[in-house]
Coordinates of C-alpha atoms and ligand atoms in Angstrom, one line a residue:
X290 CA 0.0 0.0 0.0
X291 CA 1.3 3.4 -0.9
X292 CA 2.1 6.0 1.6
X293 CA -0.2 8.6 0.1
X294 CA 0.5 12.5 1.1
X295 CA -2.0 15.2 0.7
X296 CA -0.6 18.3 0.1
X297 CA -2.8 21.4 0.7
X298 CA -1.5 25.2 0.2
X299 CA -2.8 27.4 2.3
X300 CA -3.1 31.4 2.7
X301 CA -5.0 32.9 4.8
X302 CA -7.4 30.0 5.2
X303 CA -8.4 30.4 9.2
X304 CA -12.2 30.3 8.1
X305 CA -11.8 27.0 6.1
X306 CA -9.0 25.2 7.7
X307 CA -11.2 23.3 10.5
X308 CA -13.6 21.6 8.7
X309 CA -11.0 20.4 5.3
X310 CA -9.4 18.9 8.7
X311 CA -12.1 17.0 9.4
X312 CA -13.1 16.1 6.0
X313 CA -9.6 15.1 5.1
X314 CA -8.9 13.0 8.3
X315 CA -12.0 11.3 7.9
X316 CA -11.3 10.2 3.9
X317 CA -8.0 9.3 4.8
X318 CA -8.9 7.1 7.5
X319 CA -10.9 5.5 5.4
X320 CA -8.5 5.0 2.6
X321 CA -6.5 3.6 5.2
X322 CA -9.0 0.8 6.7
X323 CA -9.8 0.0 3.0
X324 CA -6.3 -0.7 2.3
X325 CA -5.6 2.1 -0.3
X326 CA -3.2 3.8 1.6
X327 CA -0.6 2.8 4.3
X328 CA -1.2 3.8 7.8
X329 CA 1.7 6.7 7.3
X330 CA -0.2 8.5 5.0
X331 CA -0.4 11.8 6.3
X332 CA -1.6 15.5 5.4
X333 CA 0.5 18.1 4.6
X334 CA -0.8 21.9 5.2
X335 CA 1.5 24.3 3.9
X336 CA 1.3 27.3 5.5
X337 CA 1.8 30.4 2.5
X338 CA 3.2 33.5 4.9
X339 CA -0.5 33.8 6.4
X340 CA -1.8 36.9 8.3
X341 CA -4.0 35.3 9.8
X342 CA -4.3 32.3 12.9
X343 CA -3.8 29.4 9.6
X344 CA -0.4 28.1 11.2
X345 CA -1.8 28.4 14.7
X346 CA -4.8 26.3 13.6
X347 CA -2.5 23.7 11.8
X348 CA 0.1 23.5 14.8
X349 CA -3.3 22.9 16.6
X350 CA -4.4 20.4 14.6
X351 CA -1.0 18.2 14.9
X352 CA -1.0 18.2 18.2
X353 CA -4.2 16.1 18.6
X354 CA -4.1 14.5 15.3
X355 CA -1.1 12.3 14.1
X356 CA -2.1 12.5 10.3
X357 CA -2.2 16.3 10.4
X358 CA 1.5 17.8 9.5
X359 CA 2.5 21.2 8.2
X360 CA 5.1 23.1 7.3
X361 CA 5.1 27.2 7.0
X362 CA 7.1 29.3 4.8
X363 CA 8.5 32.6 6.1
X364 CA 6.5 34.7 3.6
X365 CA 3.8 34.6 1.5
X366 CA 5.4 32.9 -1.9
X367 CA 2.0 32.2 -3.6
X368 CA 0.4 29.2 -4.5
X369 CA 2.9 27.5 -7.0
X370 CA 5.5 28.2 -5.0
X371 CA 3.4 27.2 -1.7
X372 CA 2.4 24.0 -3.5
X373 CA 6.2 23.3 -4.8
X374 CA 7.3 23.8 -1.1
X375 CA 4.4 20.9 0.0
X376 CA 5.6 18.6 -2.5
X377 CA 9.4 18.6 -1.9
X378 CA 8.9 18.4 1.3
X379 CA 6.7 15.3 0.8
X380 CA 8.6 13.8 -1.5
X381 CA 11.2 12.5 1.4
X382 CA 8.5 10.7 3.0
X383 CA 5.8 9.5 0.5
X384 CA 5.3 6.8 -2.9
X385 CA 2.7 9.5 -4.5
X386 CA 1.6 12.8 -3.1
X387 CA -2.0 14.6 -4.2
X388 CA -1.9 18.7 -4.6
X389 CA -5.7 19.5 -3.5
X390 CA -6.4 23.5 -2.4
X391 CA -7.8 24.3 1.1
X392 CA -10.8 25.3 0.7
X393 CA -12.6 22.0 -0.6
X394 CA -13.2 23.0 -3.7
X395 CA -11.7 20.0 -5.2
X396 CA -13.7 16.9 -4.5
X397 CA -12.3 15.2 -2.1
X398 CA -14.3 11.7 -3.2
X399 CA -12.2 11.3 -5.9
X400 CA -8.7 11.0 -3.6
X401 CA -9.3 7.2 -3.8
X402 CA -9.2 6.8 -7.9
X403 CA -6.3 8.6 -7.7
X404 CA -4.7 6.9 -5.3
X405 CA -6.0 3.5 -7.9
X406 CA -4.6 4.6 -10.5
X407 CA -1.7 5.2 -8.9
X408 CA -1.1 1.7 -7.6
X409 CA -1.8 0.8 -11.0
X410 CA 1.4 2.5 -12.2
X411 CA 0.3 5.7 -13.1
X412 CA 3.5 7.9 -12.1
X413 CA 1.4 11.0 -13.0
X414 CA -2.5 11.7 -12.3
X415 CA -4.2 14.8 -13.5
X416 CA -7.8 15.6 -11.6
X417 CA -9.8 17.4 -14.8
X418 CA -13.1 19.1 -14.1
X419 CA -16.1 17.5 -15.7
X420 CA -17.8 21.0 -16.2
X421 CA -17.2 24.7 -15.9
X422 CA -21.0 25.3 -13.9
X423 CA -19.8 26.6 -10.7
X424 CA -18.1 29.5 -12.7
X425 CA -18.9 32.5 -14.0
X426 CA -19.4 33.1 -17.6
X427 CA -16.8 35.3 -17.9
X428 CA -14.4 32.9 -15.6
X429 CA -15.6 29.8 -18.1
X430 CA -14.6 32.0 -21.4
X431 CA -11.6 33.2 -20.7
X432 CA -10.5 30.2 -19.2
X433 CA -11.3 28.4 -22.1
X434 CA -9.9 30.7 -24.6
X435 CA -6.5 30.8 -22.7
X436 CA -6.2 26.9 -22.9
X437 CA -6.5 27.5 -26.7
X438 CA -3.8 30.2 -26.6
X439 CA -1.5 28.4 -24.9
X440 CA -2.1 25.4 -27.3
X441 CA -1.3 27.6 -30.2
X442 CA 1.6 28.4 -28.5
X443 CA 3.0 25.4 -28.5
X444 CA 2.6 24.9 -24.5
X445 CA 1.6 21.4 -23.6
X446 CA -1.2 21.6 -21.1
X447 CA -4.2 19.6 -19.8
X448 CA -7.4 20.9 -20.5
X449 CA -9.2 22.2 -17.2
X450 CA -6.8 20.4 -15.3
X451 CA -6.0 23.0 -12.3
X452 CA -3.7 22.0 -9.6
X453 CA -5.4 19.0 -8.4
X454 CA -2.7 16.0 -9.2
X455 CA -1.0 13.0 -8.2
X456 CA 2.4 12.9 -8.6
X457 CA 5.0 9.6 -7.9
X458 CA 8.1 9.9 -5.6
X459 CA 9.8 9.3 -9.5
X460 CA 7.6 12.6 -10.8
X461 CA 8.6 14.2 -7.7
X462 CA 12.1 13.5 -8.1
X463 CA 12.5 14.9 -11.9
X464 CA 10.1 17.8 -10.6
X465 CA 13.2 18.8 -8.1
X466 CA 15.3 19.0 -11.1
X467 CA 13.3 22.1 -12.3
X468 CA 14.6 24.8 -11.0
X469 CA 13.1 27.4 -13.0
X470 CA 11.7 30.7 -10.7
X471 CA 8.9 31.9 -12.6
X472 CA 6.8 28.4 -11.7
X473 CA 3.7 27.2 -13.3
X474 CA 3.2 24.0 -12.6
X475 CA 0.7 22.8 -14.9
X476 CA 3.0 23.3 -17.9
X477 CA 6.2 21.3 -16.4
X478 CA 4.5 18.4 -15.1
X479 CA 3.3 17.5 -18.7
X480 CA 7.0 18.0 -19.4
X481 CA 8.0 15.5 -17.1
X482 CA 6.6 12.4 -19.2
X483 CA 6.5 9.4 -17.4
X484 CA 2.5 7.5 -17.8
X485 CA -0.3 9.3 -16.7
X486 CA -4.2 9.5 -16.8
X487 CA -7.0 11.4 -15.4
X488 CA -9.6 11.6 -13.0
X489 CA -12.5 13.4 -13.8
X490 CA -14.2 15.4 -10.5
X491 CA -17.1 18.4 -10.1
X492 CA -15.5 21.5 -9.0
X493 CA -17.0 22.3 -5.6
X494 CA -18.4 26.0 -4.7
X495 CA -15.4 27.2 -2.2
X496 CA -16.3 26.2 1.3
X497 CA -15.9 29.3 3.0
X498 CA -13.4 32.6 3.4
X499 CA -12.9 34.1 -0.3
X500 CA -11.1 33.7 -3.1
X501 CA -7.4 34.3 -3.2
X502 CA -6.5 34.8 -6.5
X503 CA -8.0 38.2 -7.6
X504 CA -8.3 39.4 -11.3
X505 CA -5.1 40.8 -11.5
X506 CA -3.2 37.7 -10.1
X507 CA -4.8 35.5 -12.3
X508 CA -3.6 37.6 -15.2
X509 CA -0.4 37.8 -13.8
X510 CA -0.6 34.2 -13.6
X511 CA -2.0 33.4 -17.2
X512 CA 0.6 35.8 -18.5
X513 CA 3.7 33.8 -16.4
X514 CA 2.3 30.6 -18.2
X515 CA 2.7 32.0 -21.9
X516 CA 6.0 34.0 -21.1
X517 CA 7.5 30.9 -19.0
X518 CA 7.2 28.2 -21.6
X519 CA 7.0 30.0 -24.7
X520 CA 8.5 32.3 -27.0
X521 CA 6.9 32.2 -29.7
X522 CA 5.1 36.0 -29.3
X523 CA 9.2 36.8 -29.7
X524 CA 9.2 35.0 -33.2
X525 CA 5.6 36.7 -33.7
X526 CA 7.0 40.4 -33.1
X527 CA 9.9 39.7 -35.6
X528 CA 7.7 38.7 -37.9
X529 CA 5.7 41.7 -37.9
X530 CA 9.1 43.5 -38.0
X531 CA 9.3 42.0 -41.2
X532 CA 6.3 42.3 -42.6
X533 CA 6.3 45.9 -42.2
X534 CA 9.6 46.6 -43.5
X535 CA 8.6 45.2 -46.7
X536 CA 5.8 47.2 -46.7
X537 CA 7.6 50.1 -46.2
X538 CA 10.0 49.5 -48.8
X539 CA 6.6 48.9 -51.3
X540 CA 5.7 52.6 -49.7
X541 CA 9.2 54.4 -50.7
X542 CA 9.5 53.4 -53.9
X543 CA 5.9 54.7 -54.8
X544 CA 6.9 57.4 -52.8
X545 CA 9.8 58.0 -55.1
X546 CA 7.6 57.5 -58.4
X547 CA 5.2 59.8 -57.5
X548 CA 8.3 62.5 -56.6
X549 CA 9.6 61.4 -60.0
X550 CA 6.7 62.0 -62.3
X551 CA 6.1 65.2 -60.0
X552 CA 2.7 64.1 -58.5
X553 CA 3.6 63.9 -54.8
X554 CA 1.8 66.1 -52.3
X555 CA 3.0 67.4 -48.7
X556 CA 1.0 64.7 -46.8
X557 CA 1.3 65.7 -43.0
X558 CA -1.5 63.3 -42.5
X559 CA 0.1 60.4 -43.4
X560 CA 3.5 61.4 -42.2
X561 CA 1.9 62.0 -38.7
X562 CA 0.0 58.8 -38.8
X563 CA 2.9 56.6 -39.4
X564 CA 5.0 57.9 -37.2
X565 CA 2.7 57.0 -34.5
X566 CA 2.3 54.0 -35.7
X567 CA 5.9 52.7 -35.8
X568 CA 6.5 54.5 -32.7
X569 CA 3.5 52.6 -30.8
X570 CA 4.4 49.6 -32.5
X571 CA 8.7 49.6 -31.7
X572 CA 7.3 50.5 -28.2
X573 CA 5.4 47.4 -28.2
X574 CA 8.0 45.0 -28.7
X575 CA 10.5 46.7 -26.9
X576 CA 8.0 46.0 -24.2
X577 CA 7.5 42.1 -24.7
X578 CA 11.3 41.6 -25.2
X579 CA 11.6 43.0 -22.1
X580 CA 8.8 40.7 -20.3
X581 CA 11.8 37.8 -21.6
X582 CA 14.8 39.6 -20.2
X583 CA 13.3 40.5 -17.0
X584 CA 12.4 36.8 -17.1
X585 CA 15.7 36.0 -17.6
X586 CA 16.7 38.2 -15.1
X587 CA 14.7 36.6 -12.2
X588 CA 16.1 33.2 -13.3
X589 CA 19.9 34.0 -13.3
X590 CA 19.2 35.0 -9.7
X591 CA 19.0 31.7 -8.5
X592 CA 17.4 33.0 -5.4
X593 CA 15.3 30.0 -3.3
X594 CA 12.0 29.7 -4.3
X595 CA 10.7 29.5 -1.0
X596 CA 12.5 28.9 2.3
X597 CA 10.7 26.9 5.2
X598 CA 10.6 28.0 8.9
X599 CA 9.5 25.1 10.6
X600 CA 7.9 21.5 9.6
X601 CA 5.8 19.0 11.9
X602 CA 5.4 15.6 10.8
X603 CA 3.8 13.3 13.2
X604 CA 5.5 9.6 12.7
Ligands
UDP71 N1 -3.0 30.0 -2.0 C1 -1.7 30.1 -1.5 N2 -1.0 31.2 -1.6 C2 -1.5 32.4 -2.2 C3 -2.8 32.3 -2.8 C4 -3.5 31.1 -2.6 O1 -1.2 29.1 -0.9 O2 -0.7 33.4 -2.3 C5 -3.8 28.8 -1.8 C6 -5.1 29.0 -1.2 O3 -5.1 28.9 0.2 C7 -5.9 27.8 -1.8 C8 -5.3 27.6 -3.1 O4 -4.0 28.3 -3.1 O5 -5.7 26.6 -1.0 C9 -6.2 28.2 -4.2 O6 -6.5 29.5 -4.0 P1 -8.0 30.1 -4.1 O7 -9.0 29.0 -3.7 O8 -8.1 31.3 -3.4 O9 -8.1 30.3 -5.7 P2 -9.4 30.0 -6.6 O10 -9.9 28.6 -6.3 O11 -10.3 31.1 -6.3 O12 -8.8 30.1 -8.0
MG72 MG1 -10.4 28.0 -4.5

């Protein structure tokens, strides 16, 4: 029987925290009497830099109950980071460890198939939502029209797969090799190979607190996805580049021939208009060839991605 680890990020969660407890001791204890897991199977709660009384609540927890364990970073790193933190930390003790958030959105029924499919040498195991009717239109759109992007793109990602996986101590393993900064999991974990299927699960309403990924981290998010694993919108800008040279080239020489066979006229309108125009556009790509060398700047760094103040693991 595999020693199964659940991995839950957590951030400000104080509000949810005692009752995925509960839920999560009780399916694990039942995976355990069934035989699905071993009897060291444990939960990991990975406390993100909270503000509020999460780590309390999870040093709490530990105390009276052996399968609750946790670990808290210094600061808040965010959720890949958060979630990268869980697993390596995991890794040292577990066969396969499941990334679930806190705040049950992820149906927690469908641990078990995992955990099957798994034992049936699965080193990989992506959860994938069955629908998209717990979220907004807007939410449902976008998010479908960014899986299409990226697939354009060339990035190799499961379709509404979120962070809810199993990964092997093996995945785990060639995960630590990755030691990229700007993390998004979802597109290495495909790059990792090794055999994998999916589980298929209804995305839960969250329990309680609220969301923590506003708009304009979820941008910043979709944007680190495209930027981290591709760069084709570089080969797309210097394509551009080249399509309007030529087609300033096509504009001197009638230029010229009209000067020639004296027919030109003093056109401020034009001369104005494309001078915008290039300017806006050079400004442009400037921009996104910076995106790539401030990415490149954060990786050279080499700085930790996270570093861990304490960790309690109940043997
Ligand atoms: N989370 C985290 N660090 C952060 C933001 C979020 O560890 O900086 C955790 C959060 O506690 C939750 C999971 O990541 O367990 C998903 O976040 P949330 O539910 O707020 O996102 P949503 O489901 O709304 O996309
Ligand atoms: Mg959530």
């Amino acid at each position: 029987m595999p020693v199964v680890y659940l991995v839950v990020p957590c951030y400000n969660e104080e509000e949810v925290l005692p009752e995925t407890v509960k839920r999560l001791t009780a399916k694990l204890s039942s995976m355990i009497s069934d035989g699905k897991a071993s009897e060291e199977s444990r939960m990991l709660f990975v406390d993100d830099g909270s503000r509020d009384r999460t780590w309390e609540l999870i040093e709490q927890f530990s105390a009276e109950n052996t399968y609750v364990g946790g670990i808290k970073l210094s600061h808040n790193r965010g959720h890949q980071n958060a979630l990268l933190a869980g697993l390596m930390s995991a890794k040292e003790h577990c066969d396969c460890a499941i990334s679930l958030d806190a705040d049950l959105q992820d149906d927690i029924e469908v641990l078990d198939q995992f955990v099957e499919k798994y034992t049936e040498g699965c080193e990989v195991v992506y959860g994938v939502r069955s629908s998209r009717k717990t979220d907004t239109a807007f939410k449902r759109n976008t998010a479908r029209s960014y899986y299409k992007l990226m697939k354009t793109l060339g990035v190799e990602i499961v379709y509404d797969h979120a962070d809810y996986r199993l990964m092997g101590s093996k995945a785990l393993e060639a995960l630590s090799e990755y030691k990229e900064v700007n993390l998004f999991l979802r597109g290495i974990v495909p790059l990792i190979g090794f055999r994998s299927d999916y589980v298929y699960y209804e995305r839960h309403e969250r329990f309680a607190g609220e969301s923590k990924y506003p708009l304009r981290k979820m941008l910043k998010f979709a944007l680190d996805g495209v930027t981290s694993f591709s760069v084709k919108p570089l080969r797309i800008i210097a394509n551009l580049g080249i399509t309007i040279c030529l087609l300033s080239i096509i504009g001197l020489i009638y230029g010229l021939v009209s000067f020639i066979i004296g027919s030109s006229v003093a056109g401020w309108t034009s001369l104005i208009c494309s001078v915008w125009f290039l300017g806006g556009l050079q400004m442009l790509c400037i921009g996104i060839v910076g995106v790539y060398v401030g990415k490149i700047y954060s990786e050279t760094k080499h700085r930790p991605r996270y570093t861990v103040e304490k960790t309690i693991i109940n043997d």
